[in-house]
Amino acid sequence: MGGKMSILRTLSVLAVAGTLSVAVCAGAQAATSVKVTVNNTVITSGDIAKRVAFLRLQRQKGGADEAKQQLVDEVLKRAEIARIGQSVSTQDVEAAYARFAAGNKLSTEQLGKILDQAGVGADHFKQFIAVQMSWPRAVNFRYGTSNRLQGADLVKRMMEGGGQKPVTTEYFLQQVIFVIPEKKRGAITAKRQAEANASRAQFPGCETSKVFAANYRDVSIRNLGRMLAQQLPDEWKPLIEKAGENGTTGTRVTEKGVEYLAICKKREVNDDTAAEIVFRAEDIGKKKAEGEDPNSEKYLEELRKKAQIVNK
């Protein structure tokens, strides 16, 4: 089942030496007949043909039935990701696509041609990437506060580490957003990014950031509050760690506009809450190394039970 694929293998599964250069097959014939509806979302025979071609490109076994099940699961995941607001940005997906192309010594244009020739298409692959990148965020959002270490369990873990509480970095952050309306995304993104980059040198600090934002058009300030290093979003973590206290990160283009983060405060901490978060992050890392988080399948099964899935 596609849902059981290890998160760590999301993109590397295609990166077998020579896979992309030798596994090209005849393009799938276009088709528009409806094969499945999932909560009123349609999956066509053309969608299934693309996923069959994608499985072939990955050297995975499975025909139309496996392809259909993967697509049903992805529709459920995509809807849930959107519902709880845990989707990665289009920029993150494009960056992952570009990294994959570069890792196979291809340009993005060359990769697109190979995917087209294989009957998959770049859009199908990018949709796959988007779900695979976003779903772990949804699972963590759903289960991140469950199975908390408390009392004796927390003490036991500390004793295993020599009786010392682990030390981690605590950040207090603000988000600065140079808003770009969806309709103007293509026309003014470069201009807004230039504005955002120039504004970083003028950023006065978190206490007067709202006054600062008033000097610019359509700039929003959000307090993100306290975050430990283990809680930082993957896409922001390198930028935050690179920025100094009272500094700002580099900019990123997101679905909201052009953003950067301000580091209001930064310090080393080793309290009980920090210890619990560090230990929980270690546990999640071990689960990922062993395979997909078991909560992922549990979550997906809940969605399946509540869904209306109609095979045509």
mmCIF file of N, CA and C in Angstrom, residues 5 7 10-11 14 51 54 73-82 85-100 121-139 235 255:
data_model
loop_
_atom_site.group_PDB
_atom_site.id
_atom_site.type_symbol
_atom_site.label_atom_id
_atom_site.label_comp_id
_atom_site.label_asym_id
_atom_site.label_seq_id
_atom_site.Cartn_x
_atom_site.Cartn_y
_atom_site.Cartn_z
ATOM 1 N N MET A 5 4.456 3.507 2.729
ATOM 2 C CA MET A 5 5.808 3.861 2.307
ATOM 3 C C MET A 5 6.483 4.704 3.373
ATOM 4 N N ILE A 7 8.372 7.499 5.200
ATOM 5 C CA ILE A 7 8.529 8.921 4.890
ATOM 6 C C ILE A 7 9.956 9.198 4.441
ATOM 7 N N THR A 10 10.433 8.872 0.678
ATOM 8 C CA THR A 10 9.485 9.597 -0.157
ATOM 9 C C THR A 10 10.048 9.944 -1.526
ATOM 10 N N LEU A 11 11.213 10.589 -1.541
ATOM 11 C CA LEU A 11 11.809 10.978 -2.814
ATOM 12 C C LEU A 11 12.917 10.034 -3.243
ATOM 13 N N LEU A 14 12.780 6.924 -5.907
ATOM 14 C CA LEU A 14 12.983 7.005 -7.348
ATOM 15 C C LEU A 14 14.451 7.141 -7.740
ATOM 16 N N ARG A 51 -0.823 6.838 -12.264
ATOM 17 C CA ARG A 51 -0.220 6.225 -11.085
ATOM 18 C C ARG A 51 0.359 4.844 -11.398
ATOM 19 N N PHE A 54 3.572 5.588 -12.778
ATOM 20 C CA PHE A 54 4.458 6.040 -11.707
ATOM 21 C C PHE A 54 5.013 4.846 -10.928
ATOM 22 N N ASP A 73 -6.267 7.003 -0.984
ATOM 23 C CA ASP A 73 -5.610 7.430 0.256
ATOM 24 C C ASP A 73 -5.093 8.862 0.143
ATOM 25 N N GLU A 74 -4.552 9.212 -1.009
ATOM 26 C CA GLU A 74 -4.015 10.558 -1.184
ATOM 27 C C GLU A 74 -5.118 11.612 -1.191
ATOM 28 N N VAL A 75 -6.281 11.280 -1.760
ATOM 29 C CA VAL A 75 -7.410 12.218 -1.717
ATOM 30 C C VAL A 75 -7.824 12.464 -0.265
ATOM 31 N N LEU A 76 -7.899 11.401 0.532
ATOM 32 C CA LEU A 76 -8.257 11.536 1.942
ATOM 33 C C LEU A 76 -7.223 12.367 2.691
ATOM 34 N N LYS A 77 -5.957 12.088 2.445
ATOM 35 C CA LYS A 77 -4.888 12.839 3.109
ATOM 36 C C LYS A 77 -4.922 14.309 2.706
ATOM 37 N N ARG A 78 -5.085 14.561 1.413
ATOM 38 C CA ARG A 78 -5.052 15.940 0.922
ATOM 39 C C ARG A 78 -6.174 16.772 1.541
ATOM 40 N N ALA A 79 -7.359 16.179 1.636
ATOM 41 C CA ALA A 79 -8.492 16.894 2.225
ATOM 42 C C ALA A 79 -8.254 17.182 3.705
ATOM 43 N N GLU A 80 -7.674 16.218 4.414
ATOM 44 C CA GLU A 80 -7.420 16.412 5.843
ATOM 45 C C GLU A 80 -6.310 17.431 6.069
ATOM 46 N N ILE A 81 -5.289 17.377 5.251
ATOM 47 C CA ILE A 81 -4.193 18.355 5.332
ATOM 48 C C ILE A 81 -4.735 19.769 5.156
ATOM 49 N N ALA A 82 -5.618 19.938 4.171
ATOM 50 C CA ALA A 82 -6.213 21.256 3.921
ATOM 51 C C ALA A 82 -7.105 21.673 5.088
ATOM 52 N N GLY A 85 -4.946 22.813 7.942
ATOM 53 C CA GLY A 85 -3.973 23.836 7.596
ATOM 54 C C GLY A 85 -2.521 23.418 7.776
ATOM 55 N N GLN A 86 -2.180 22.189 7.373
ATOM 56 C CA GLN A 86 -0.817 21.688 7.553
ATOM 57 C C GLN A 86 -0.086 21.448 6.230
ATOM 58 N N SER A 87 -0.539 22.094 5.169
ATOM 59 C CA SER A 87 0.088 21.901 3.867
ATOM 60 C C SER A 87 1.407 22.662 3.762
ATOM 61 N N VAL A 88 2.378 22.037 3.120
ATOM 62 C CA VAL A 88 3.604 22.760 2.772
ATOM 63 C C VAL A 88 3.258 23.722 1.645
ATOM 64 N N SER A 89 4.139 24.668 1.385
ATOM 65 C CA SER A 89 3.870 25.671 0.358
ATOM 66 C C SER A 89 4.230 25.138 -1.032
ATOM 67 N N THR A 90 3.699 25.809 -2.036
ATOM 68 C CA THR A 90 4.048 25.473 -3.414
ATOM 69 C C THR A 90 5.549 25.601 -3.628
ATOM 70 N N GLN A 91 6.159 26.607 -2.978
ATOM 71 C CA GLN A 91 7.603 26.797 -3.101
ATOM 72 C C GLN A 91 8.356 25.584 -2.568
ATOM 73 N N ASP A 92 7.890 25.018 -1.451
ATOM 74 C CA ASP A 92 8.549 23.841 -0.877
ATOM 75 C C ASP A 92 8.485 22.658 -1.841
ATOM 76 N N VAL A 93 7.330 22.497 -2.492
ATOM 77 C CA VAL A 93 7.177 21.395 -3.444
ATOM 78 C C VAL A 93 8.094 21.599 -4.646
ATOM 79 N N GLU A 94 8.114 22.820 -5.173
ATOM 80 C CA GLU A 94 8.972 23.111 -6.328
ATOM 81 C C GLU A 94 10.441 22.911 -5.977
ATOM 82 N N ALA A 95 10.818 23.288 -4.757
ATOM 83 C CA ALA A 95 12.208 23.110 -4.320
ATOM 84 C C ALA A 95 12.561 21.629 -4.222
ATOM 85 N N ALA A 96 11.634 20.818 -3.699
ATOM 86 C CA ALA A 96 11.875 19.383 -3.602
ATOM 87 C C ALA A 96 11.982 18.757 -4.989
ATOM 88 N N TYR A 97 11.138 19.207 -5.897
ATOM 89 C CA TYR A 97 11.181 18.719 -7.279
ATOM 90 C C TYR A 97 12.523 19.056 -7.925
ATOM 91 N N ALA A 98 12.976 20.297 -7.698
ATOM 92 C CA ALA A 98 14.264 20.725 -8.267
ATOM 93 C C ALA A 98 15.422 19.943 -7.656
ATOM 94 N N ARG A 99 15.351 19.674 -6.331
ATOM 95 C CA ARG A 99 16.420 18.893 -5.681
ATOM 96 C C ARG A 99 16.462 17.477 -6.242
ATOM 97 N N PHE A 100 15.290 16.917 -6.468
ATOM 98 C CA PHE A 100 15.252 15.566 -7.014
ATOM 99 C C PHE A 100 15.859 15.525 -8.416
ATOM 100 N N GLY A 121 3.839 12.514 -15.907
ATOM 101 C CA GLY A 121 3.655 13.966 -15.943
ATOM 102 C C GLY A 121 4.189 14.635 -14.690
ATOM 103 N N ALA A 122 4.721 15.831 -14.857
ATOM 104 C CA ALA A 122 5.307 16.566 -13.731
ATOM 105 C C ALA A 122 4.266 16.916 -12.674
ATOM 106 N N ASP A 123 3.059 17.278 -13.093
ATOM 107 C CA ASP A 123 2.028 17.664 -12.125
ATOM 108 C C ASP A 123 1.660 16.507 -11.214
ATOM 109 N N HIS A 124 1.544 15.313 -11.769
ATOM 110 C CA HIS A 124 1.209 14.139 -10.953
ATOM 111 C C HIS A 124 2.302 13.888 -9.913
ATOM 112 N N PHE A 125 3.558 14.013 -10.338
ATOM 113 C CA PHE A 125 4.675 13.807 -9.419
ATOM 114 C C PHE A 125 4.683 14.879 -8.335
ATOM 115 N N LYS A 126 4.425 16.128 -8.713
ATOM 116 C CA LYS A 126 4.419 17.211 -7.726
ATOM 117 C C LYS A 126 3.273 17.059 -6.725
ATOM 118 N N GLN A 127 2.128 16.584 -7.198
ATOM 119 C CA GLN A 127 1.017 16.335 -6.276
ATOM 120 C C GLN A 127 1.388 15.242 -5.276
ATOM 121 N N PHE A 128 2.081 14.236 -5.754
ATOM 122 C CA PHE A 128 2.574 13.166 -4.885
ATOM 123 C C PHE A 128 3.544 13.725 -3.847
ATOM 124 N N ILE A 129 4.482 14.560 -4.297
ATOM 125 C CA ILE A 129 5.453 15.171 -3.393
ATOM 126 C C ILE A 129 4.740 15.999 -2.328
ATOM 127 N N ALA A 130 3.752 16.790 -2.755
ATOM 128 C CA ALA A 130 3.047 17.675 -1.825
ATOM 129 C C ALA A 130 2.395 16.889 -0.699
ATOM 130 N N VAL A 131 1.738 15.786 -1.040
ATOM 131 C CA VAL A 131 1.083 14.971 -0.012
ATOM 132 C C VAL A 131 2.117 14.313 0.892
ATOM 133 N N GLN A 132 3.168 13.778 0.292
ATOM 134 C CA GLN A 132 4.193 13.096 1.079
ATOM 135 C C GLN A 132 4.916 14.042 2.030
ATOM 136 N N MET A 133 5.085 15.292 1.641
ATOM 137 C CA MET A 133 5.732 16.269 2.516
ATOM 138 C C MET A 133 4.784 16.795 3.594
ATOM 139 N N SER A 134 3.506 16.924 3.259
ATOM 140 C CA SER A 134 2.537 17.532 4.168
ATOM 141 C C SER A 134 1.961 16.553 5.179
ATOM 142 N N TRP A 135 1.805 15.302 4.776
ATOM 143 C CA TRP A 135 1.134 14.327 5.643
ATOM 144 C C TRP A 135 1.840 14.142 6.994
ATOM 145 N N PRO A 136 3.171 14.045 7.062
ATOM 146 C CA PRO A 136 3.816 13.931 8.380
ATOM 147 C C PRO A 136 3.500 15.116 9.293
ATOM 148 N N ARG A 137 3.353 16.295 8.702
ATOM 149 C CA ARG A 137 2.978 17.466 9.502
ATOM 150 C C ARG A 137 1.587 17.292 10.083
ATOM 151 N N ALA A 138 0.669 16.743 9.280
ATOM 152 C CA ALA A 138 -0.694 16.512 9.758
ATOM 153 C C ALA A 138 -0.705 15.475 10.876
ATOM 154 N N VAL A 139 0.078 14.413 10.705
ATOM 155 C CA VAL A 139 0.141 13.359 11.729
ATOM 156 C C VAL A 139 0.706 13.918 13.026
ATOM 157 N N GLU A 235 11.144 23.589 7.210
ATOM 158 C CA GLU A 235 11.491 24.542 6.156
ATOM 159 C C GLU A 235 12.118 25.824 6.703
ATOM 160 N N GLU A 255 2.603 30.478 0.518
ATOM 161 C CA GLU A 255 1.256 30.695 -0.005
ATOM 162 C C GLU A 255 0.657 32.011 0.476
#
